Structures are given as structure tokens and as C-alpha cells.
Coordinates of C-alpha atoms in Angstrom, one line a residue:
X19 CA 0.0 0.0 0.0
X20 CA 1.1 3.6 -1.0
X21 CA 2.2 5.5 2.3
X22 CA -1.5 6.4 4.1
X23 CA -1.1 10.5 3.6
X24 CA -0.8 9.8 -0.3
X25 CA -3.6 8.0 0.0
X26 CA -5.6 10.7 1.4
X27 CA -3.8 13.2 -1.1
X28 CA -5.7 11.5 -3.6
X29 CA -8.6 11.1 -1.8
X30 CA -8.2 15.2 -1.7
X31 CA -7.7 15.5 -5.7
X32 CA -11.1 13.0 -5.9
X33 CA -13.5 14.7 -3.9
X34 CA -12.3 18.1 -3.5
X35 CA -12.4 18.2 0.1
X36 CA -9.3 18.8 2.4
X37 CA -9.0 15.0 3.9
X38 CA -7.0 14.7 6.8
X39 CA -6.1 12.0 8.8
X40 CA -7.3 11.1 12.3
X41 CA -7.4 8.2 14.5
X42 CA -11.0 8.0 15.3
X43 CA -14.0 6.7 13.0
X44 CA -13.7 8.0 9.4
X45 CA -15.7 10.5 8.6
X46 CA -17.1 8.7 5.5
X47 CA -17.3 5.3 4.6
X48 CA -16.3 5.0 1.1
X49 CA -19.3 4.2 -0.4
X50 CA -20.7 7.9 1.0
X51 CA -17.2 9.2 -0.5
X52 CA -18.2 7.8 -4.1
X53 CA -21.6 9.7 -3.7
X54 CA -19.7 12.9 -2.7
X55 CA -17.4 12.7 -6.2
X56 CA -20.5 11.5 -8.4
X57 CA -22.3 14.1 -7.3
X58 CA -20.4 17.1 -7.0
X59 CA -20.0 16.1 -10.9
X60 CA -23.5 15.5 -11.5
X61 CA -24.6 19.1 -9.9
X62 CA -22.0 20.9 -11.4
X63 CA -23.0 19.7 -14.3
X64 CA -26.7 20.8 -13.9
X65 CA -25.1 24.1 -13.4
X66 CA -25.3 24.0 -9.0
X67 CA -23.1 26.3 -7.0
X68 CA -22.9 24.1 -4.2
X69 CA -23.6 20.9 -2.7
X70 CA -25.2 19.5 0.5
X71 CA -23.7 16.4 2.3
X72 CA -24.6 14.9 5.7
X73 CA -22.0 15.2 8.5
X74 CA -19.5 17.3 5.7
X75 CA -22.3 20.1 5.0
X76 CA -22.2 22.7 2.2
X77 CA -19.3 22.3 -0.1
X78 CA -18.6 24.7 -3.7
X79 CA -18.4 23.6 -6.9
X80 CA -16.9 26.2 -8.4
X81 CA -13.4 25.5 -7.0
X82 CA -12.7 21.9 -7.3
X83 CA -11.0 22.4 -10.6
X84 CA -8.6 24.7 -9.1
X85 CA -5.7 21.9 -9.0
X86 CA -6.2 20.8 -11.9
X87 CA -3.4 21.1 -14.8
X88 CA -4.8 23.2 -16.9
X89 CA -5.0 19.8 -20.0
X90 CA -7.0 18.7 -17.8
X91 CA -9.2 21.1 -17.3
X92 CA -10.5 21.5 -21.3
X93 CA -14.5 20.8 -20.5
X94 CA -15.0 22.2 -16.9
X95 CA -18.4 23.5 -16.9
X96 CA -18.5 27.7 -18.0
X97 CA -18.5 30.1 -14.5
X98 CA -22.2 30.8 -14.6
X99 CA -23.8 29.3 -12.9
X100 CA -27.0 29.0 -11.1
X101 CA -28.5 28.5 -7.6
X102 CA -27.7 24.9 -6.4
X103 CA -28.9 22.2 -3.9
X104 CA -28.2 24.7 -1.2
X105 CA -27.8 28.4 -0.9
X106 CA -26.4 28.8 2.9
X107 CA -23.1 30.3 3.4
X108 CA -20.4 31.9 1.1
X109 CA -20.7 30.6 -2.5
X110 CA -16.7 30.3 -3.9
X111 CA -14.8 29.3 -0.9
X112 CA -16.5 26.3 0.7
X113 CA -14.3 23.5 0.8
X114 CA -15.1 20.9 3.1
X115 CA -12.8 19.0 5.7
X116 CA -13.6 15.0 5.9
X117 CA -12.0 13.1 8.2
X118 CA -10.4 9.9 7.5
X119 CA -9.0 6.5 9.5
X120 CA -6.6 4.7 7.0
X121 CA -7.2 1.8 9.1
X122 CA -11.5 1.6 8.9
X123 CA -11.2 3.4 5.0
X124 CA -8.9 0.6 3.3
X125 CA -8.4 -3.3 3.1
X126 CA -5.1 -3.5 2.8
X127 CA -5.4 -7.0 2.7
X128 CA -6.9 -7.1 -0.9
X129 CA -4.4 -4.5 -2.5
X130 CA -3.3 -5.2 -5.9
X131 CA 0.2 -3.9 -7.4
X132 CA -0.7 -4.0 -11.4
X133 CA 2.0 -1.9 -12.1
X134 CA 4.0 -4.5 -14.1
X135 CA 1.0 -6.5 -15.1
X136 CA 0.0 -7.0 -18.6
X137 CA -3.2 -9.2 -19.4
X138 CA -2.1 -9.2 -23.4
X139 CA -5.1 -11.5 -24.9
X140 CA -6.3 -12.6 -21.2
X141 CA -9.7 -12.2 -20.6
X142 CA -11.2 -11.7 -17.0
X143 CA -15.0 -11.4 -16.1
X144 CA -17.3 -9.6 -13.4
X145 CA -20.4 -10.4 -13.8
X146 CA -20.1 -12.4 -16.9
X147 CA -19.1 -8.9 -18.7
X148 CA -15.6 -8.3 -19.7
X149 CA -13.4 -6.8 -16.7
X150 CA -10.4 -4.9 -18.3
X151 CA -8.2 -5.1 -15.5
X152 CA -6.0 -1.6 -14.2
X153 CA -3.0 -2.6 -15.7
X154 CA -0.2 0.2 -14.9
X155 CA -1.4 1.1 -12.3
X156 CA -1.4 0.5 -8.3
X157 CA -4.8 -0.3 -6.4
X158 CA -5.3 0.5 -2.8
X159 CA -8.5 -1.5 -1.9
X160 CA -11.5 0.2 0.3
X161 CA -13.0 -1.5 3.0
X162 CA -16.4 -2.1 1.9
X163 CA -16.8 -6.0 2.5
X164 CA -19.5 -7.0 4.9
X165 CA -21.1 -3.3 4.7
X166 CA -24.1 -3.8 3.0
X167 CA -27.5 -5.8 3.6
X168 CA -27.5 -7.9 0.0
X169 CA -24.2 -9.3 1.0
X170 CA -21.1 -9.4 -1.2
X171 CA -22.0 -11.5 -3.8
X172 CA -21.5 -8.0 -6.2
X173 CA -17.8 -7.8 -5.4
X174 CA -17.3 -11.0 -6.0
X175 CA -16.5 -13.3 -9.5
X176 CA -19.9 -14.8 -10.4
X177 CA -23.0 -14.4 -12.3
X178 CA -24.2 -12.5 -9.4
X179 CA -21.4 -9.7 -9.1
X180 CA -21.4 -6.6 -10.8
X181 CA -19.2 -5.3 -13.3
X182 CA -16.1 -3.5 -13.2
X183 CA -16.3 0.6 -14.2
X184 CA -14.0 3.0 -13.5
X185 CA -14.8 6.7 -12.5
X186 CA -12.1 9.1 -14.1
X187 CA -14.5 12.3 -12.4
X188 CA -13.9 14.6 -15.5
X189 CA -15.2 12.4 -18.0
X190 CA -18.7 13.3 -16.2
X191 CA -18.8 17.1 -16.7
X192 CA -17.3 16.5 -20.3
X193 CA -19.7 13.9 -21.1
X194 CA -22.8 16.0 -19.8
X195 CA -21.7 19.1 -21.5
X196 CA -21.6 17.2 -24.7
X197 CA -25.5 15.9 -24.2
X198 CA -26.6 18.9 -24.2
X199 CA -24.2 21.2 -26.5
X200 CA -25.7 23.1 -29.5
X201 CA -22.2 25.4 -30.5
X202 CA -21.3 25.0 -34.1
X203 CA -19.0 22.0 -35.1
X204 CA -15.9 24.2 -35.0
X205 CA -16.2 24.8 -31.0
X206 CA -17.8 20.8 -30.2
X207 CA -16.1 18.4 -28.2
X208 CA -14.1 15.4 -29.6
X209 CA -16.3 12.9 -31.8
X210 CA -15.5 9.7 -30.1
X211 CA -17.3 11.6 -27.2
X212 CA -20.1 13.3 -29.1
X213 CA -20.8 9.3 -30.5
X214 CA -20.6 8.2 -26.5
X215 CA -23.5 10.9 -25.5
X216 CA -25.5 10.3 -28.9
X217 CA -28.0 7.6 -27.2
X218 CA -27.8 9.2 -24.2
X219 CA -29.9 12.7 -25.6
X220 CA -32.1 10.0 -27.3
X221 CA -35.5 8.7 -25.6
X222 CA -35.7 9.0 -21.8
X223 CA -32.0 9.0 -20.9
X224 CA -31.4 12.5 -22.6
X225 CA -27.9 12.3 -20.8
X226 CA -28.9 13.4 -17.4
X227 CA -26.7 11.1 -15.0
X228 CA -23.5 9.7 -13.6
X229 CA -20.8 8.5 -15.9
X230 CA -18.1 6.0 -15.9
X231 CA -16.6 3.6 -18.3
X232 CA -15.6 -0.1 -18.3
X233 CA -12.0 0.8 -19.9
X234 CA -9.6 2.1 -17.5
X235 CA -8.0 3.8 -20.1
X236 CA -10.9 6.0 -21.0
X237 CA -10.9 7.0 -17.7
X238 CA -7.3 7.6 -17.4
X239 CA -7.7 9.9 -19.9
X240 CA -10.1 11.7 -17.5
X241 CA -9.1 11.2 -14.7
X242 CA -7.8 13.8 -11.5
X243 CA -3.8 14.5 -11.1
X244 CA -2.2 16.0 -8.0
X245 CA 1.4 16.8 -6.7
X246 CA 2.1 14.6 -3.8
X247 CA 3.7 16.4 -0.6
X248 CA 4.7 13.2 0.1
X249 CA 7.5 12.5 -1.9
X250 CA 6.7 15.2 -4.4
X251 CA 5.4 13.4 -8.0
X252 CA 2.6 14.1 -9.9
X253 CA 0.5 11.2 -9.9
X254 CA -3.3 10.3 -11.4
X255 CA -6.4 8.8 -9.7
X256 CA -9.3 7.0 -10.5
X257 CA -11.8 5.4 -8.5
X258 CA -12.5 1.3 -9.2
X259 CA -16.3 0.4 -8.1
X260 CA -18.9 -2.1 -9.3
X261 CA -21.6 -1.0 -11.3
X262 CA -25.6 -2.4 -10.9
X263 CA -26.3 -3.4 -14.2
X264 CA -30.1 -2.9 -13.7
X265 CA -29.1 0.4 -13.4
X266 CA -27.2 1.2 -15.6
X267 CA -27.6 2.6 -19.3
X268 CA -25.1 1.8 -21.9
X269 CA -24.4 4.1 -24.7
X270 CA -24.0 4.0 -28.0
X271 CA -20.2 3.3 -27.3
X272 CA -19.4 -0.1 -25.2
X273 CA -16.9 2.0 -23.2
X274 CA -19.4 5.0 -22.2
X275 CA -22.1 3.7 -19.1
X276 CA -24.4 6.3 -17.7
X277 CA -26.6 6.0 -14.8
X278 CA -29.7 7.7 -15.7
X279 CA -30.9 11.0 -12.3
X280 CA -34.6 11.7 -13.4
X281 CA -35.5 15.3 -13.8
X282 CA -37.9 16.4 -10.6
X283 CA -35.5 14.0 -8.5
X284 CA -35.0 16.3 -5.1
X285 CA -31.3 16.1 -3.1
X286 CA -32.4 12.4 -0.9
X287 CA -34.0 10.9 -4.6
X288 CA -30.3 11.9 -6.8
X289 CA -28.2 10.3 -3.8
X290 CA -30.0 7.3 -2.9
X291 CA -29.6 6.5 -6.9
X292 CA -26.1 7.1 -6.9
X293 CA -26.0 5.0 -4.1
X294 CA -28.3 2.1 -5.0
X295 CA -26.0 2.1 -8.7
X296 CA -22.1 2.8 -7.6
X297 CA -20.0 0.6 -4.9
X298 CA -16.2 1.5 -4.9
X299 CA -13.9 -0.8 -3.9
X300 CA -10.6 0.5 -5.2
X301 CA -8.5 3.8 -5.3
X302 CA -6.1 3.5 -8.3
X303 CA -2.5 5.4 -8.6
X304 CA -0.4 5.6 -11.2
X305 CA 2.5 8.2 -11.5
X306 CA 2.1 10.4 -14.2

């Protein structure tokens, strides 16, 4: 396992929240930090100032690309913006503090080093859907058996687990952006990406959602990058979770998934989606 205070550096980059260490209970169990990263996404793209979390409170969404390099930082939603899930307290300067115990937050018993892996023409399966496994990179695991009622059947290898996507955190705003751009051709996106959010706009979908991919390099490609204190590299970050596939939507491309937020959905409605569609289970580093 990386050293713990990387580890939280890159929780930091994820959720853009200062996360600092502490010896008590964590703050967040890591399923409640992979609803914090969907949806700061998800309302930033719907054009929210800020968000409301229980136990971290109001947090801005206006800053949490302030980090970022700026190639990184191509489809970041446009500055104005209007009223969000909550209105309380300053609106450009709210970055929350969460609180995290390495020891209750990770598993380091089911870390994975695939930073000299290659699969070549392997095949793996989750789900009985093709798992492209994070080849390259380094996976610190999340402590998230035995927390949840259905069992763990979903983490596991058979026809009852879930598949394996990958959350890169940009590829969300990006992808929403797209779904619902009408500039000319000159000023559009890329086109593999306009082709991923083509079925999305299309019947009830209309793109309106959480993203992630199946292909880890997709999400690289997305994905957050920070300067460790630590020992000073740049490194990149991706989240590793298992996806419902009853909830899930897949788009025209096999590499794009959305999970569809009705409109009219209120704050409780958007997260208990999120949360009934998205279990993490791995935080990925790989130096840049």
C-alpha cells in the first residue's frame, strides 16, 4: 500500500475536500465518499453552485478544478452558474474538511500492485461482462466487505457480481456538456465523445446522469492529477467500483455507461440512486 497520507492526497484530488487523517472513526465510509465525487460532478454539471452532504455540510463547486493542470481542465463546466442544492453560506470558498481512518477506510489485505501486469489477450469477467483489468497502475482496496445488507455477492467473480467501471471524475462534466451542446461543429467536443453521448440525448435518458466507463483507459484519460507532498510526483487517480447493471444505461459506445438522475428528483432521490448504482472498492495510482 502507498504510504496512508498519499492516499488521502488523492482522496483530496477525488472529492475536492481537504481530507486529513485522524485516529478515530472516518468521517465517511467509502461508499458515502463515491456519492460525494458522483455528485459534485452530477450538480456541477446541472449548473449547481454548491452541494449538501450529511455530516460534511455545504461544499462549492466552483473551485474543485482549481488543481487541476490546466490539460486537464478542457470541459470544466462555464463560471455561470445558477442556484444549487443549497444556498447557505459563502458561495466560492467552501471547501469541506472530511476526516479519515486509514485503518476503517482501506483493506489493505486485498491490495493489488498491477503496475507490471499486462493481461495481453487474457480475458477476466465480473459479472459475466468483460473486466479490463487496471493494468499500470497501483490499487489500494476500500473497506467495503460486509457493509451492505444484500451481502457481497457483487464484489465477487460470479453471475451475481457486478461489473467493473471505472470513474475518471472529469469524464462526467465532459460527457454532460456534450449531451446537451448546441455550438457549431468548430467549438464541439471530440467525436469519439459526441458518439458516447448520442443515445444518451435519445429517448428518456437524454444524458442526465452519472458516468463511468468499463475501460480504464478511457478513464485515465479523465481522470484527476495532484502533486504529492509526500515525496513530491505528480501522480493520477481513478476510483474502481462495481456497477448495478439494472441500473445502468449503456451508450452507443461499449466504453461510455451512464446512470440515468430523473428530472424532478430532489437532493435524498439523486443520492440514494447514486448510491443504490455505484459501490467502490478500489483507489487507483499511477504516477504520471
Amino acid at each position: 500500500m502507498p504510504p496512508p497520507r498519499l492516499c488521502l492526497e488523492a482522496l483530496s484530488a477525488l472529492s475536492g475536500c481537504d481530507v486529513e487523517l485522524t485516529v478515530g472513526t472516518s468521517q465517511l465510509s467509502p461508499q458515502d465518499f463515491v456519492n460525494v465525487v458522483a455528485l459534485k460532478e452530477f450538480y456541477k454539471q446541472e449548473g449547481f453552485k454548491q452541494l449538501e452532504y450529511p455530516s460534511l455540510g455545504t461544499m462549492s463547486l466552483l473551485d474543485q478544478d482549481q488543481d487541476q493542470d490546466q490539460d486537464q481542465d478542457l470541459y470544466s463546466s462555464p463560471g455561470a452558474l445558477t442556484e444549487g442544492p443549497s444556498t447557505a453560506g459563502p458561495e466560492e470558498s467552501l471547501r469541506a474538511k472530511m476526516k479519515i481512518n486509514p485503518g476503517d477506510f482501506f483493506h489493505q489485505q486485498y491490495d493489488y500492485d498491477f503496475t507490471q501486469v499486462t493481461d495481453g489477450d487474457k480475458t477476466f469477467l465480473r459479472g459475466n461482462e468483460s473486466y479490463v483489468r487496471p493494468c499500470g497502475w497501483s490499487r489500494v482496496a476500500l473497506r467495503v466487505t460486509q457493509r451492505y445488507d444484500s451481502g457481497d455477492a457483487w464484489l465477487g467473480t460470479g453471475k451475481d457480481a457486478w461489473p467493473v467501471s471505472y470513474h475518471g471524475q472529469n469524464m462526467d462534466g465532459s460527457l454532460g456538456i456534450i449531451a446537451t451542446h448546441k455550438g457549431s461543429p468548430s467549438d464541439a467536443a471530440p467525436k469519439f465523445l459526441e458518439a458516447a453521448a448520442a443515445i444518451a440525448v435519445a429517448g428518456e435518458t437524454r444524458g442526465r446522469g452519472v458516468y463511468s466507463t468499463p475501460d480504464v483507459k478511457m478513464a485515465e484519460k479523465y481522470c484527476r492529477k495532484f502533486k504529492s507532498k509526500v515525496d513530491g510526483k505528480t501522480y493520477k487517480v481513478v476510483l474502481q467500483n462495481r456497477i448495478n447493471p439494472e441500473k445502468r444505461q449503456k451508450c452507443q459506445r461499449e466504453d461510455v455507461w451512464l446512470v440515468y438522475v430523473p428530472k424532478g428528483h430532489n437532493d435524498v432521490q439523486t443520492r440514494a440512486i447514486v448510491q443504490e448504482s455505484i459501490r467502490p472498492y478500489g483507489l487507483l495510482l499511477k504516477e504520471a
